[in-house]
Amino acid sequence: SGRGLGHTGGTLDKLESIPGWRAALSNEEMFAQMQGDVGAVICAAGSGLAPADKKLYALRDVTGTVEAIPLIASSIMSKKIAEGTDALVLDVKFGSGAFMQDIDRARELARTMVALGTDSGVATTALLTDMNVPLGLAIGNANEVRESVEILAGGGPSDVRELTIALAREMLALAGQPDADVEAALDDGRAMDTWKAMIRAQDGDPDAELPTARETHQVLAPADGVVTRMDALPFGVAAWRLGAGRARAQDPVIFEAGIDLHAKPGDRVVAGQPLFTLSAADDARFGRALDALDGSWEIGDEAPVTGPIVRERITS
């Protein structure tokens, strides 16, 4: 996994909010963890994994080709293929909060990556998923870990659970276990047991308290009605401005910074009810975050028409 830059969150940043957790593993540690009792690992890529990609990305930046689909696909897939994996499931997002906002371009990217994986002998599937509205109720680092733990405990927001189950089913099917019961693993504690074992194996304390913000600011519903719109991108930018993301690769992130949503599109609210809460280490950050959110949400009379999270399944 990687780190976040701009409004895009990084898995390693989120997990480092867990006290003691370590992202950097040697190849020997990684294999031992995978092949032993734990059977799972999330870690940073070593410097020897597709080293040319960093240089190519820098070249894309200065030549204005960051959004070129063939270069995006080759950048992502070079690392996946270099890992030596047998099977790969890709979550390719589209919409306001995604790198590819247009669904047709996201579909083209997904098809290109699936073709590259298949041609290289990797069984590859992609799910095209909707990111027009923030996924779940947490945007940040520590708060997203809390939400993920809720999912592993059999609860959590329904949209996050739906996507988790869909991706797990795809991976299990490619691994030759199409009949595995994903919902049961979440509901009976097996998923949580594996999570805790994985965190402990990387020196983290899965039972420790996660960081909480010193400063919070609530935004309240101005009127009765139904939440009709909540654009993902401005919420991602606002979380970044609160300190949950970084502008440069060397910048630190603030684990406790972020946004917690109390309502989503389709939910009925009353005037004065909290819509979302901003969290930061310094209340001076709230102004710019609120500027990013200006015009990003609406309350109306009728619930919006919503589609499924997973829009398409793309295979070779």
Short mmCIF file of C-alpha atoms in Angstrom, two decimals:
data_model
loop_
_atom_site.label_atom_id
_atom_site.label_comp_id
_atom_site.label_asym_id
_atom_site.label_seq_id
_atom_site.Cartn_x
_atom_site.Cartn_y
_atom_site.Cartn_z
CA SER A 1 0.00 0.00 0.00
CA GLY A 2 0.98 3.64 -0.32
CA ARG A 3 0.71 7.06 1.29
CA GLY A 4 -1.71 9.86 0.53
CA LEU A 5 -1.02 13.00 -1.45
CA GLY A 6 -3.49 15.85 -1.82
CA HIS A 7 -7.10 14.84 -1.12
CA THR A 8 -6.35 11.16 -1.81
CA GLY A 9 -5.89 9.21 1.41
CA GLY A 10 -3.16 6.62 1.88
CA THR A 11 -3.69 3.26 3.57
CA LEU A 12 -0.31 3.42 5.32
CA ASP A 13 -1.12 6.85 6.80
CA LYS A 14 -4.36 5.48 8.19
CA LEU A 15 -2.77 2.39 9.71
CA GLU A 16 0.06 4.40 11.27
CA SER A 17 -2.55 6.01 13.50
CA ILE A 18 -2.51 2.67 15.38
CA PRO A 19 0.10 2.95 18.17
CA GLY A 20 3.28 1.05 17.32
CA TRP A 21 2.16 -0.21 13.90
CA ARG A 22 5.02 -0.60 11.43
CA ALA A 23 4.66 -0.26 7.64
CA ALA A 24 8.21 -1.18 6.63
CA LEU A 25 8.78 -4.94 6.48
CA SER A 26 11.64 -6.91 4.99
CA ASN A 27 10.81 -9.52 2.37
CA GLU A 28 11.57 -12.19 4.97
CA GLU A 29 9.16 -10.66 7.48
CA MET A 30 6.47 -10.30 4.83
CA PHE A 31 6.67 -13.93 3.70
CA ALA A 32 6.83 -15.22 7.28
CA GLN A 33 3.69 -13.28 8.17
CA MET A 34 1.83 -14.47 5.07
CA GLN A 35 2.87 -18.11 5.36
CA GLY A 36 2.54 -18.40 9.14
CA ASP A 37 -0.44 -18.23 11.47
CA VAL A 38 -1.41 -14.67 10.49
CA GLY A 39 -1.96 -15.18 6.76
CA ALA A 40 -2.33 -11.47 5.98
CA VAL A 41 -0.11 -8.42 5.56
CA ILE A 42 -0.43 -4.74 4.64
CA CYS A 43 2.91 -2.98 4.23
CA ALA A 44 4.91 -0.42 2.29
CA ALA A 45 6.62 -1.30 -0.97
CA GLY A 46 10.38 -1.71 -0.77
CA SER A 47 12.63 0.53 -2.85
CA GLY A 48 13.42 -2.37 -5.17
CA LEU A 49 9.82 -2.79 -6.38
CA ALA A 50 9.48 -1.24 -9.87
CA PRO A 51 12.14 1.46 -9.16
CA ALA A 52 11.76 3.02 -12.63
CA ASP A 53 8.16 4.00 -11.84
CA LYS A 54 9.14 6.94 -9.62
CA LYS A 55 11.31 8.39 -12.37
CA LEU A 56 8.60 7.88 -14.97
CA TYR A 57 6.04 9.56 -12.70
CA ALA A 58 8.29 12.61 -12.28
CA LEU A 59 8.61 12.76 -16.06
CA ARG A 60 4.82 12.53 -16.45
CA ASP A 61 4.43 15.44 -14.03
CA VAL A 62 6.65 17.82 -16.00
CA THR A 63 5.28 16.71 -19.39
CA GLY A 64 1.62 17.10 -18.42
CA THR A 65 0.82 13.41 -18.97
CA VAL A 66 -0.24 12.48 -15.41
CA GLU A 67 -3.77 11.73 -16.67
CA ALA A 68 -2.69 9.63 -19.69
CA ILE A 69 -4.51 6.30 -19.26
CA PRO A 70 -1.74 4.09 -20.76
CA LEU A 71 0.79 5.64 -18.37
CA ILE A 72 -1.52 5.39 -15.34
CA ALA A 73 -2.25 1.75 -16.13
CA SER A 74 1.39 0.83 -16.67
CA SER A 75 2.43 2.63 -13.46
CA ILE A 76 -0.11 0.76 -11.34
CA MET A 77 0.24 -2.61 -13.02
CA SER A 78 4.05 -2.63 -13.15
CA LYS A 79 4.10 -2.76 -9.35
CA LYS A 80 1.30 -5.33 -9.09
CA ILE A 81 2.94 -7.63 -11.64
CA ALA A 82 6.41 -7.17 -10.10
CA GLU A 83 5.03 -8.47 -6.78
CA GLY A 84 4.68 -11.89 -8.41
CA THR A 85 0.99 -12.19 -7.54
CA ASP A 86 -1.19 -14.91 -9.08
CA ALA A 87 -4.48 -13.00 -8.84
CA LEU A 88 -5.47 -9.36 -8.52
CA VAL A 89 -8.72 -7.47 -7.87
CA LEU A 90 -8.78 -3.76 -8.72
CA ASP A 91 -11.23 -1.23 -7.23
CA VAL A 92 -11.44 1.44 -9.95
CA LYS A 93 -13.43 4.42 -8.75
CA PHE A 94 -15.22 7.10 -10.76
CA GLY A 95 -17.01 10.30 -9.78
CA SER A 96 -16.40 13.52 -7.89
CA GLY A 97 -13.96 12.07 -5.35
CA ALA A 98 -12.07 9.80 -7.76
CA PHE A 99 -8.96 10.39 -9.85
CA MET A 100 -11.08 9.48 -12.89
CA GLN A 101 -14.24 11.55 -12.52
CA ASP A 102 -15.76 10.40 -15.83
CA ILE A 103 -17.16 6.85 -15.79
CA ASP A 104 -16.13 6.19 -19.40
CA ARG A 105 -12.49 7.05 -18.71
CA ALA A 106 -12.56 5.01 -15.50
CA ARG A 107 -13.92 2.08 -17.52
CA GLU A 108 -11.15 2.51 -20.11
CA LEU A 109 -8.54 2.55 -17.33
CA ALA A 110 -10.03 -0.59 -15.75
CA ARG A 111 -10.08 -2.46 -19.06
CA THR A 112 -6.50 -1.45 -19.81
CA MET A 113 -5.26 -2.65 -16.42
CA VAL A 114 -7.18 -5.92 -16.67
CA ALA A 115 -5.69 -6.54 -20.13
CA LEU A 116 -2.16 -5.82 -18.86
CA GLY A 117 -2.59 -8.18 -15.94
CA THR A 118 -4.09 -10.94 -18.05
CA ASP A 119 -1.34 -10.64 -20.67
CA SER A 120 1.24 -11.00 -17.89
CA GLY A 121 -0.32 -14.19 -16.54
CA VAL A 122 -2.11 -12.59 -13.58
CA ALA A 123 -5.80 -13.46 -13.15
CA THR A 124 -7.21 -9.90 -12.99
CA THR A 125 -10.67 -8.50 -12.34
CA ALA A 126 -11.78 -4.89 -11.83
CA LEU A 127 -14.86 -3.48 -10.14
CA LEU A 128 -16.02 -0.05 -11.31
CA THR A 129 -17.30 1.68 -8.16
CA ASP A 130 -19.10 4.96 -7.47
CA MET A 131 -17.21 7.70 -5.60
CA ASN A 132 -19.51 10.66 -6.24
CA VAL A 133 -20.54 10.58 -2.57
CA PRO A 134 -18.06 9.94 0.26
CA LEU A 135 -17.86 6.24 1.06
CA GLY A 136 -18.93 5.49 4.61
CA LEU A 137 -19.14 8.12 7.32
CA ALA A 138 -15.45 8.78 8.08
CA ILE A 139 -12.92 10.82 6.07
CA GLY A 140 -9.41 10.95 7.50
CA ASN A 141 -7.00 8.52 9.12
CA ALA A 142 -7.76 7.39 12.68
CA ASN A 143 -11.50 7.80 12.16
CA GLU A 144 -11.36 5.61 9.03
CA VAL A 145 -9.54 2.92 11.00
CA ARG A 146 -12.34 3.05 13.60
CA GLU A 147 -14.90 2.62 10.84
CA SER A 148 -12.96 -0.27 9.30
CA VAL A 149 -12.85 -2.02 12.67
CA GLU A 150 -16.64 -1.61 12.89
CA ILE A 151 -16.95 -3.41 9.54
CA LEU A 152 -14.65 -6.20 10.75
CA ALA A 153 -16.90 -6.54 13.80
CA GLY A 154 -19.94 -7.11 11.57
CA GLY A 155 -21.32 -3.56 11.74
CA GLY A 156 -20.37 -0.23 10.19
CA PRO A 157 -21.93 1.76 7.33
CA SER A 158 -23.85 -0.36 4.84
CA ASP A 159 -22.06 1.04 1.76
CA VAL A 160 -18.60 0.20 3.14
CA ARG A 161 -19.76 -3.30 4.07
CA GLU A 162 -21.30 -3.78 0.61
CA LEU A 163 -18.06 -2.84 -1.15
CA THR A 164 -15.90 -4.86 1.26
CA ILE A 165 -17.97 -7.97 0.60
CA ALA A 166 -17.98 -7.44 -3.18
CA LEU A 167 -14.18 -7.07 -3.35
CA ALA A 168 -13.59 -10.03 -1.03
CA ARG A 169 -15.87 -12.25 -3.11
CA GLU A 170 -13.95 -11.35 -6.28
CA MET A 171 -10.62 -12.14 -4.65
CA LEU A 172 -11.85 -15.43 -3.21
CA ALA A 173 -13.26 -16.48 -6.58
CA LEU A 174 -9.91 -15.84 -8.26
CA ALA A 175 -8.20 -17.77 -5.46
CA GLY A 176 -10.39 -20.81 -6.12
CA GLN A 177 -12.75 -20.34 -3.16
CA PRO A 178 -15.96 -19.01 -4.77
CA ASP A 179 -18.19 -20.51 -2.06
CA ALA A 180 -16.46 -18.87 0.91
CA ASP A 181 -18.96 -17.01 3.12
CA VAL A 182 -17.63 -13.45 3.46
CA GLU A 183 -20.58 -12.19 5.53
CA ALA A 184 -20.13 -15.00 8.04
CA ALA A 185 -16.43 -14.18 8.46
CA LEU A 186 -17.36 -10.59 9.32
CA ASP A 187 -20.24 -11.51 11.60
CA ASP A 188 -18.68 -14.35 13.60
CA GLY A 189 -15.40 -12.63 14.52
CA ARG A 190 -12.97 -14.45 12.21
CA ALA A 191 -12.19 -11.31 10.21
CA MET A 192 -11.55 -9.37 13.41
CA ASP A 193 -9.26 -12.12 14.74
CA THR A 194 -7.14 -11.98 11.58
CA TRP A 195 -7.03 -8.17 11.70
CA LYS A 196 -5.78 -8.17 15.28
CA ALA A 197 -3.17 -10.83 14.52
CA MET A 198 -1.92 -8.84 11.51
CA ILE A 199 -1.67 -5.59 13.49
CA ARG A 200 0.19 -7.31 16.34
CA ALA A 201 2.59 -9.02 13.91
CA GLN A 202 3.61 -5.53 12.73
CA ASP A 203 4.17 -4.27 16.31
CA GLY A 204 0.84 -2.46 16.57
CA ASP A 205 -1.65 -2.61 19.43
CA PRO A 206 -5.11 -3.32 17.95
CA ASP A 207 -6.78 -2.61 21.30
CA ALA A 208 -5.11 0.77 21.92
CA GLU A 209 -7.04 4.03 21.85
CA LEU A 210 -6.74 5.82 18.51
CA PRO A 211 -5.90 9.54 18.36
CA THR A 212 -8.76 11.99 18.87
CA ALA A 213 -8.80 15.65 17.90
CA ARG A 214 -8.40 18.51 20.33
CA GLU A 215 -10.63 20.79 18.25
CA THR A 216 -13.97 20.04 16.57
CA HIS A 217 -16.51 22.08 14.64
CA GLN A 218 -20.03 20.94 13.79
CA VAL A 219 -22.00 22.00 10.73
CA LEU A 220 -25.75 21.92 11.38
CA ALA A 221 -28.68 21.50 9.02
CA PRO A 222 -30.12 24.94 8.21
CA ALA A 223 -33.62 23.58 7.56
CA ASP A 224 -35.81 20.48 7.65
CA GLY A 225 -35.58 18.25 4.60
CA VAL A 226 -33.66 15.49 2.88
CA VAL A 227 -29.94 15.53 2.08
CA THR A 228 -30.01 15.54 -1.72
CA ARG A 229 -26.32 16.01 -2.57
CA MET A 230 -22.91 15.56 -0.95
CA ASP A 231 -20.00 15.80 -3.40
CA ALA A 232 -17.04 13.63 -2.46
CA LEU A 233 -14.21 15.81 -3.81
CA PRO A 234 -14.82 18.92 -1.65
CA PHE A 235 -15.03 16.72 1.45
CA GLY A 236 -11.70 15.13 0.54
CA VAL A 237 -10.13 18.55 0.00
CA ALA A 238 -11.56 19.80 3.31
CA ALA A 239 -10.10 16.80 5.18
CA TRP A 240 -6.74 17.52 3.53
CA ARG A 241 -6.91 21.15 4.70
CA LEU A 242 -7.72 19.97 8.21
CA GLY A 243 -4.41 18.08 8.21
CA ALA A 244 -5.50 14.56 7.22
CA GLY A 245 -3.52 14.73 3.96
CA ARG A 246 -0.27 16.18 2.69
CA ALA A 247 0.65 18.65 -0.05
CA ARG A 248 4.18 17.23 -0.50
CA ALA A 249 5.40 13.67 -0.11
CA GLN A 250 7.62 14.64 2.84
CA ASP A 251 4.86 16.39 4.80
CA PRO A 252 3.44 14.71 7.93
CA VAL A 253 -0.23 13.91 8.32
CA ILE A 254 -2.31 14.55 11.43
CA PHE A 255 -3.89 11.23 12.36
CA GLU A 256 -6.82 12.68 14.28
CA ALA A 257 -7.79 15.27 11.63
CA GLY A 258 -10.74 14.60 9.35
CA ILE A 259 -14.50 14.68 8.94
CA ASP A 260 -17.24 12.50 10.42
CA LEU A 261 -20.55 12.53 8.55
CA HIS A 262 -23.82 12.27 10.47
CA ALA A 263 -26.06 12.17 7.39
CA LYS A 264 -25.72 11.06 3.76
CA PRO A 265 -27.81 11.71 0.62
CA GLY A 266 -31.28 10.25 1.12
CA ASP A 267 -31.29 10.85 4.88
CA ARG A 268 -34.01 13.07 6.36
CA VAL A 269 -32.78 15.79 8.74
CA VAL A 270 -34.31 18.54 10.88
CA ALA A 271 -33.08 22.09 11.34
CA GLY A 272 -30.23 22.24 13.85
CA GLN A 273 -29.30 18.57 13.47
CA PRO A 274 -25.55 17.94 12.98
CA LEU A 275 -24.69 17.14 9.35
CA PHE A 276 -20.95 16.59 9.85
CA THR A 277 -18.16 17.30 12.30
CA LEU A 278 -14.73 18.66 11.37
CA SER A 279 -11.76 17.62 13.52
CA ALA A 280 -8.32 19.25 13.67
CA ALA A 281 -5.38 19.83 15.96
CA ASP A 282 -5.75 23.59 15.48
CA ASP A 283 -9.04 25.48 15.09
CA ALA A 284 -7.33 27.85 12.64
CA ARG A 285 -7.74 25.14 10.01
CA PHE A 286 -11.54 25.18 10.09
CA GLY A 287 -11.98 28.30 7.96
CA ARG A 288 -10.23 26.95 4.85
CA ALA A 289 -11.89 23.58 5.26
CA LEU A 290 -15.32 25.21 5.38
CA ASP A 291 -14.42 27.23 2.27
CA ALA A 292 -13.75 23.95 0.43
CA LEU A 293 -17.17 22.64 1.50
CA ASP A 294 -19.09 25.73 0.38
CA GLY A 295 -21.77 24.59 -2.08
CA SER A 296 -20.80 20.91 -1.83
CA TRP A 297 -24.03 19.71 -0.18
CA GLU A 298 -27.74 20.46 -0.38
CA ILE A 299 -30.93 19.85 1.54
CA GLY A 300 -34.16 19.59 -0.44
CA ASP A 301 -37.60 18.06 -0.40
CA GLU A 302 -37.13 14.76 -2.24
CA ALA A 303 -34.63 11.98 -1.80
CA PRO A 304 -32.20 11.60 -4.72
CA VAL A 305 -32.16 8.54 -6.93
CA THR A 306 -29.09 6.49 -6.04
CA GLY A 307 -27.47 3.53 -7.77
CA PRO A 308 -25.41 0.63 -6.45
CA ILE A 309 -21.83 1.16 -5.28
CA VAL A 310 -20.51 -1.43 -7.73
CA ARG A 311 -21.54 -0.44 -11.25
CA GLU A 312 -19.65 -2.92 -13.41
CA ARG A 313 -17.43 -5.99 -13.20
CA ILE A 314 -14.65 -6.00 -15.78
CA THR A 315 -12.79 -9.14 -16.73
CA SER A 316 -10.60 -10.21 -19.63
#
